Amino acid sequence: MTAAFLEHVNVTVSDPQAMADLLVDLFGWRIRWQGEGKGGGHSIHVGNEDSYVVAYSQGGQMKAPDRYRTPGGLNHIGVVVEDLDAVEAKVKAAGYHPHNHGDYEPGRRFYFDGPDNIEIEVVSYA
């Protein structure tokens, strides 16, 4: 029996194209599919052959609640990269501010708040 793995995560954003473009730029991913989503919204699947993030929107502009205090809230998306320093430079060049750096077993990491204040953790085990 094959071990289970996470295929995708679906997050609501105000601008799916902007989120997809950022993920492509930072992580070298590609847009796997895009089109109409649930409830007449728009979805863009961006990732690699094994997993992806769905950037979804119905056009709403409500601010998300405090993600770490709201049950069911998305705390962050974790992405493993080979070259943490190179990705951090791309994050800064894109206008985001890395924070909460950590260098501990089993790897090094940092976080940044991306579009719609969605926190992304970038980690390297290299």
mmCIF file with all atom_site columns, C-alpha atoms in Angstrom:
data_model
loop_
_atom_site.group_PDB
_atom_site.id
_atom_site.type_symbol
_atom_site.label_atom_id
_atom_site.label_alt_id
_atom_site.label_comp_id
_atom_site.label_asym_id
_atom_site.label_entity_id
_atom_site.label_seq_id
_atom_site.pdbx_PDB_ins_code
_atom_site.Cartn_x
_atom_site.Cartn_y
_atom_site.Cartn_z
_atom_site.occupancy
_atom_site.B_iso_or_equiv
_atom_site.pdbx_formal_charge
_atom_site.auth_seq_id
_atom_site.auth_comp_id
_atom_site.auth_asym_id
_atom_site.auth_atom_id
_atom_site.pdbx_PDB_model_num
ATOM 1   C CA . MET A 1 1   ? 0.000   0.000  0.000   1.00 0.00 ? 1   MET A CA 1
ATOM 2   C CA . THR A 1 2   ? 1.330   3.448  -0.941  1.00 0.00 ? 2   THR A CA 1
ATOM 3   C CA . ALA A 1 3   ? 1.603   6.047  1.791   1.00 0.00 ? 3   ALA A CA 1
ATOM 4   C CA . ALA A 1 4   ? -0.872  8.911  1.606   1.00 0.00 ? 4   ALA A CA 1
ATOM 5   C CA . PHE A 1 5   ? 0.377   12.331 0.507   1.00 0.00 ? 5   PHE A CA 1
ATOM 6   C CA . LEU A 1 6   ? -1.084  15.809 0.307   1.00 0.00 ? 6   LEU A CA 1
ATOM 7   C CA . GLU A 1 7   ? -2.184  16.567 -3.259  1.00 0.00 ? 7   GLU A CA 1
ATOM 8   C CA . HIS A 1 8   ? -3.419  20.147 -2.944  1.00 0.00 ? 8   HIS A CA 1
ATOM 9   C CA . VAL A 1 9   ? -4.660  22.942 -0.751  1.00 0.00 ? 9   VAL A CA 1
ATOM 10  C CA . ASN A 1 10  ? -7.368  25.377 -1.906  1.00 0.00 ? 10  ASN A CA 1
ATOM 11  C CA . VAL A 1 11  ? -7.214  28.971 -0.632  1.00 0.00 ? 11  VAL A CA 1
ATOM 12  C CA . THR A 1 12  ? -9.544  31.882 -1.267  1.00 0.00 ? 12  THR A CA 1
ATOM 13  C CA . VAL A 1 13  ? -7.743  34.966 -2.542  1.00 0.00 ? 13  VAL A CA 1
ATOM 14  C CA . SER A 1 14  ? -8.839  38.303 -3.952  1.00 0.00 ? 14  SER A CA 1
ATOM 15  C CA . ASP A 1 15  ? -6.782  37.876 -7.155  1.00 0.00 ? 15  ASP A CA 1
ATOM 16  C CA . PRO A 1 16  ? -6.090  34.281 -8.245  1.00 0.00 ? 16  PRO A CA 1
ATOM 17  C CA . GLN A 1 17  ? -3.824  35.363 -11.104 1.00 0.00 ? 17  GLN A CA 1
ATOM 18  C CA . ALA A 1 18  ? -1.612  37.470 -8.828  1.00 0.00 ? 18  ALA A CA 1
ATOM 19  C CA . MET A 1 19  ? -1.247  34.581 -6.359  1.00 0.00 ? 19  MET A CA 1
ATOM 20  C CA . ALA A 1 20  ? -0.516  32.105 -9.167  1.00 0.00 ? 20  ALA A CA 1
ATOM 21  C CA . ASP A 1 21  ? 2.055   34.439 -10.730 1.00 0.00 ? 21  ASP A CA 1
ATOM 22  C CA . LEU A 1 22  ? 3.841   34.828 -7.381  1.00 0.00 ? 22  LEU A CA 1
ATOM 23  C CA . LEU A 1 23  ? 3.984   31.062 -6.792  1.00 0.00 ? 23  LEU A CA 1
ATOM 24  C CA . VAL A 1 24  ? 5.302   30.472 -10.322 1.00 0.00 ? 24  VAL A CA 1
ATOM 25  C CA . ASP A 1 25  ? 7.975   33.148 -9.850  1.00 0.00 ? 25  ASP A CA 1
ATOM 26  C CA . LEU A 1 26  ? 9.117   32.099 -6.376  1.00 0.00 ? 26  LEU A CA 1
ATOM 27  C CA . PHE A 1 27  ? 9.022   28.330 -6.687  1.00 0.00 ? 27  PHE A CA 1
ATOM 28  C CA . GLY A 1 28  ? 9.375   27.590 -10.401 1.00 0.00 ? 28  GLY A CA 1
ATOM 29  C CA . TRP A 1 29  ? 5.939   25.996 -10.498 1.00 0.00 ? 29  TRP A CA 1
ATOM 30  C CA . ARG A 1 30  ? 3.561   26.063 -13.439 1.00 0.00 ? 30  ARG A CA 1
ATOM 31  C CA . ILE A 1 31  ? -0.142  26.646 -13.916 1.00 0.00 ? 31  ILE A CA 1
ATOM 32  C CA . ARG A 1 32  ? -1.615  23.165 -14.232 1.00 0.00 ? 32  ARG A CA 1
ATOM 33  C CA . TRP A 1 33  ? -5.212  24.215 -14.925 1.00 0.00 ? 33  TRP A CA 1
ATOM 34  C CA . GLN A 1 34  ? -7.502  27.199 -14.615 1.00 0.00 ? 34  GLN A CA 1
ATOM 35  C CA . GLY A 1 35  ? -11.181 27.776 -15.129 1.00 0.00 ? 35  GLY A CA 1
ATOM 36  C CA . GLU A 1 36  ? -14.551 28.099 -13.478 1.00 0.00 ? 36  GLU A CA 1
ATOM 37  C CA . GLY A 1 37  ? -14.653 27.004 -9.863  1.00 0.00 ? 37  GLY A CA 1
ATOM 38  C CA . LYS A 1 38  ? -17.311 26.282 -7.282  1.00 0.00 ? 38  LYS A CA 1
ATOM 39  C CA . GLY A 1 39  ? -20.144 28.779 -7.071  1.00 0.00 ? 39  GLY A CA 1
ATOM 40  C CA . GLY A 1 40  ? -19.164 30.551 -10.281 1.00 0.00 ? 40  GLY A CA 1
ATOM 41  C CA . GLY A 1 41  ? -15.747 31.478 -8.940  1.00 0.00 ? 41  GLY A CA 1
ATOM 42  C CA . HIS A 1 42  ? -12.415 31.228 -10.734 1.00 0.00 ? 42  HIS A CA 1
ATOM 43  C CA . SER A 1 43  ? -9.704  28.689 -9.826  1.00 0.00 ? 43  SER A CA 1
ATOM 44  C CA . ILE A 1 44  ? -6.069  28.467 -10.841 1.00 0.00 ? 44  ILE A CA 1
ATOM 45  C CA . HIS A 1 45  ? -4.147  25.290 -9.969  1.00 0.00 ? 45  HIS A CA 1
ATOM 46  C CA . VAL A 1 46  ? -0.432  26.074 -9.662  1.00 0.00 ? 46  VAL A CA 1
ATOM 47  C CA . GLY A 1 47  ? 2.264   23.602 -8.662  1.00 0.00 ? 47  GLY A CA 1
ATOM 48  C CA . ASN A 1 48  ? 4.137   20.625 -10.056 1.00 0.00 ? 48  ASN A CA 1
ATOM 49  C CA . GLU A 1 49  ? 3.185   17.119 -11.191 1.00 0.00 ? 49  GLU A CA 1
ATOM 50  C CA . ASP A 1 50  ? 2.638   15.882 -7.634  1.00 0.00 ? 50  ASP A CA 1
ATOM 51  C CA . SER A 1 51  ? 0.977   18.717 -5.731  1.00 0.00 ? 51  SER A CA 1
ATOM 52  C CA . TYR A 1 52  ? -0.480  22.165 -6.153  1.00 0.00 ? 52  TYR A CA 1
ATOM 53  C CA . VAL A 1 53  ? -2.149  25.179 -4.581  1.00 0.00 ? 53  VAL A CA 1
ATOM 54  C CA . VAL A 1 54  ? -5.545  26.272 -5.835  1.00 0.00 ? 54  VAL A CA 1
ATOM 55  C CA . ALA A 1 55  ? -5.926  30.055 -5.876  1.00 0.00 ? 55  ALA A CA 1
ATOM 56  C CA . TYR A 1 56  ? -9.705  30.553 -5.825  1.00 0.00 ? 56  TYR A CA 1
ATOM 57  C CA . SER A 1 57  ? -12.000 33.582 -5.813  1.00 0.00 ? 57  SER A CA 1
ATOM 58  C CA . GLN A 1 58  ? -15.654 34.454 -6.197  1.00 0.00 ? 58  GLN A CA 1
ATOM 59  C CA . GLY A 1 59  ? -14.676 38.134 -6.200  1.00 0.00 ? 59  GLY A CA 1
ATOM 60  C CA . GLY A 1 60  ? -15.257 38.813 -2.498  1.00 0.00 ? 60  GLY A CA 1
ATOM 61  C CA . GLN A 1 61  ? -13.167 41.274 -0.543  1.00 0.00 ? 61  GLN A CA 1
ATOM 62  C CA . MET A 1 62  ? -13.902 40.330 3.100   1.00 0.00 ? 62  MET A CA 1
ATOM 63  C CA . LYS A 1 63  ? -10.832 40.244 5.303   1.00 0.00 ? 63  LYS A CA 1
ATOM 64  C CA . ALA A 1 64  ? -9.962  36.852 6.789   1.00 0.00 ? 64  ALA A CA 1
ATOM 65  C CA . PRO A 1 65  ? -10.254 36.401 10.565  1.00 0.00 ? 65  PRO A CA 1
ATOM 66  C CA . ASP A 1 66  ? -7.183  35.954 12.781  1.00 0.00 ? 66  ASP A CA 1
ATOM 67  C CA . ARG A 1 67  ? -5.855  32.730 11.275  1.00 0.00 ? 67  ARG A CA 1
ATOM 68  C CA . TYR A 1 68  ? -4.234  31.436 14.465  1.00 0.00 ? 68  TYR A CA 1
ATOM 69  C CA . ARG A 1 69  ? -7.338  31.991 16.636  1.00 0.00 ? 69  ARG A CA 1
ATOM 70  C CA . THR A 1 70  ? -10.134 30.916 14.299  1.00 0.00 ? 70  THR A CA 1
ATOM 71  C CA . PRO A 1 71  ? -10.920 27.195 14.150  1.00 0.00 ? 71  PRO A CA 1
ATOM 72  C CA . GLY A 1 72  ? -10.685 26.073 10.537  1.00 0.00 ? 72  GLY A CA 1
ATOM 73  C CA . GLY A 1 73  ? -8.405  28.998 9.622   1.00 0.00 ? 73  GLY A CA 1
ATOM 74  C CA . LEU A 1 74  ? -5.393  28.395 7.384   1.00 0.00 ? 74  LEU A CA 1
ATOM 75  C CA . ASN A 1 75  ? -2.275  29.141 9.455   1.00 0.00 ? 75  ASN A CA 1
ATOM 76  C CA . HIS A 1 76  ? 0.251   28.924 6.628   1.00 0.00 ? 76  HIS A CA 1
ATOM 77  C CA . ILE A 1 77  ? 1.334   27.039 3.519   1.00 0.00 ? 77  ILE A CA 1
ATOM 78  C CA . GLY A 1 78  ? 4.709   25.275 3.806   1.00 0.00 ? 78  GLY A CA 1
ATOM 79  C CA . VAL A 1 79  ? 6.910   24.906 0.735   1.00 0.00 ? 79  VAL A CA 1
ATOM 80  C CA . VAL A 1 80  ? 10.200  22.966 0.626   1.00 0.00 ? 80  VAL A CA 1
ATOM 81  C CA . VAL A 1 81  ? 12.957  24.448 -1.568  1.00 0.00 ? 81  VAL A CA 1
ATOM 82  C CA . GLU A 1 82  ? 16.566  23.514 -2.273  1.00 0.00 ? 82  GLU A CA 1
ATOM 83  C CA . ASP A 1 83  ? 18.077  27.010 -2.095  1.00 0.00 ? 83  ASP A CA 1
ATOM 84  C CA . LEU A 1 84  ? 16.510  28.967 0.769   1.00 0.00 ? 84  LEU A CA 1
ATOM 85  C CA . ASP A 1 85  ? 18.682  32.043 0.249   1.00 0.00 ? 85  ASP A CA 1
ATOM 86  C CA . ALA A 1 86  ? 17.791  32.312 -3.452  1.00 0.00 ? 86  ALA A CA 1
ATOM 87  C CA . VAL A 1 87  ? 14.069  32.080 -2.709  1.00 0.00 ? 87  VAL A CA 1
ATOM 88  C CA . GLU A 1 88  ? 14.382  34.637 0.088   1.00 0.00 ? 88  GLU A CA 1
ATOM 89  C CA . ALA A 1 89  ? 15.993  37.043 -2.395  1.00 0.00 ? 89  ALA A CA 1
ATOM 90  C CA . LYS A 1 90  ? 13.025  36.496 -4.768  1.00 0.00 ? 90  LYS A CA 1
ATOM 91  C CA . VAL A 1 91  ? 10.566  37.098 -1.920  1.00 0.00 ? 91  VAL A CA 1
ATOM 92  C CA . LYS A 1 92  ? 12.253  40.413 -1.131  1.00 0.00 ? 92  LYS A CA 1
ATOM 93  C CA . ALA A 1 93  ? 12.401  41.380 -4.817  1.00 0.00 ? 93  ALA A CA 1
ATOM 94  C CA . ALA A 1 94  ? 8.648   40.729 -5.046  1.00 0.00 ? 94  ALA A CA 1
ATOM 95  C CA . GLY A 1 95  ? 8.119   43.272 -2.253  1.00 0.00 ? 95  GLY A CA 1
ATOM 96  C CA . TYR A 1 96  ? 7.415   40.904 0.636   1.00 0.00 ? 96  TYR A CA 1
ATOM 97  C CA . HIS A 1 97  ? 9.211   40.896 3.988   1.00 0.00 ? 97  HIS A CA 1
ATOM 98  C CA . PRO A 1 98  ? 10.657  37.611 5.293   1.00 0.00 ? 98  PRO A CA 1
ATOM 99  C CA . HIS A 1 99  ? 10.347  37.129 9.050   1.00 0.00 ? 99  HIS A CA 1
ATOM 100 C CA . ASN A 1 100 ? 10.598  34.533 11.793  1.00 0.00 ? 100 ASN A CA 1
ATOM 101 C CA . HIS A 1 101 ? 13.774  32.912 10.468  1.00 0.00 ? 101 HIS A CA 1
ATOM 102 C CA . GLY A 1 102 ? 14.677  29.600 12.075  1.00 0.00 ? 102 GLY A CA 1
ATOM 103 C CA . ASP A 1 103 ? 17.765  27.431 11.811  1.00 0.00 ? 103 ASP A CA 1
ATOM 104 C CA . TYR A 1 104 ? 17.043  24.219 13.661  1.00 0.00 ? 104 TYR A CA 1
ATOM 105 C CA . GLU A 1 105 ? 16.700  20.489 13.075  1.00 0.00 ? 105 GLU A CA 1
ATOM 106 C CA . PRO A 1 106 ? 15.751  19.353 10.617  1.00 0.00 ? 106 PRO A CA 1
ATOM 107 C CA . GLY A 1 107 ? 16.123  22.474 8.438   1.00 0.00 ? 107 GLY A CA 1
ATOM 108 C CA . ARG A 1 108 ? 16.264  26.234 7.972   1.00 0.00 ? 108 ARG A CA 1
ATOM 109 C CA . ARG A 1 109 ? 13.158  28.308 7.322   1.00 0.00 ? 109 ARG A CA 1
ATOM 110 C CA . PHE A 1 110 ? 11.513  31.690 7.112   1.00 0.00 ? 110 PHE A CA 1
ATOM 111 C CA . TYR A 1 111 ? 7.976   32.976 6.689   1.00 0.00 ? 111 TYR A CA 1
ATOM 112 C CA . PHE A 1 112 ? 6.398   35.834 4.764   1.00 0.00 ? 112 PHE A CA 1
ATOM 113 C CA . ASP A 1 113 ? 2.891   37.195 4.442   1.00 0.00 ? 113 ASP A CA 1
ATOM 114 C CA . GLY A 1 114 ? 1.886   36.992 0.780   1.00 0.00 ? 114 GLY A CA 1
ATOM 115 C CA . PRO A 1 115 ? -1.208  38.168 -1.066  1.00 0.00 ? 115 PRO A CA 1
ATOM 116 C CA . ASP A 1 116 ? -4.272  38.609 1.151   1.00 0.00 ? 116 ASP A CA 1
ATOM 117 C CA . ASN A 1 117 ? -2.002  38.166 4.180   1.00 0.00 ? 117 ASN A CA 1
ATOM 118 C CA . ILE A 1 118 ? -1.652  34.417 3.508   1.00 0.00 ? 118 ILE A CA 1
ATOM 119 C CA . GLU A 1 119 ? 1.417   33.296 5.405   1.00 0.00 ? 119 GLU A CA 1
ATOM 120 C CA . ILE A 1 120 ? 3.868   31.100 3.501   1.00 0.00 ? 120 ILE A CA 1
ATOM 121 C CA . GLU A 1 121 ? 6.637   29.137 5.213   1.00 0.00 ? 121 GLU A CA 1
ATOM 122 C CA . VAL A 1 122 ? 9.680   28.422 3.059   1.00 0.00 ? 122 VAL A CA 1
ATOM 123 C CA . VAL A 1 123 ? 11.925  25.638 4.337   1.00 0.00 ? 123 VAL A CA 1
ATOM 124 C CA . SER A 1 124 ? 15.068  23.881 3.157   1.00 0.00 ? 124 SER A CA 1
ATOM 125 C CA . TYR A 1 125 ? 16.359  20.543 4.385   1.00 0.00 ? 125 TYR A CA 1
ATOM 126 C CA . ALA A 1 126 ? 19.524  20.777 2.254   1.00 0.00 ? 126 ALA A CA 1
#
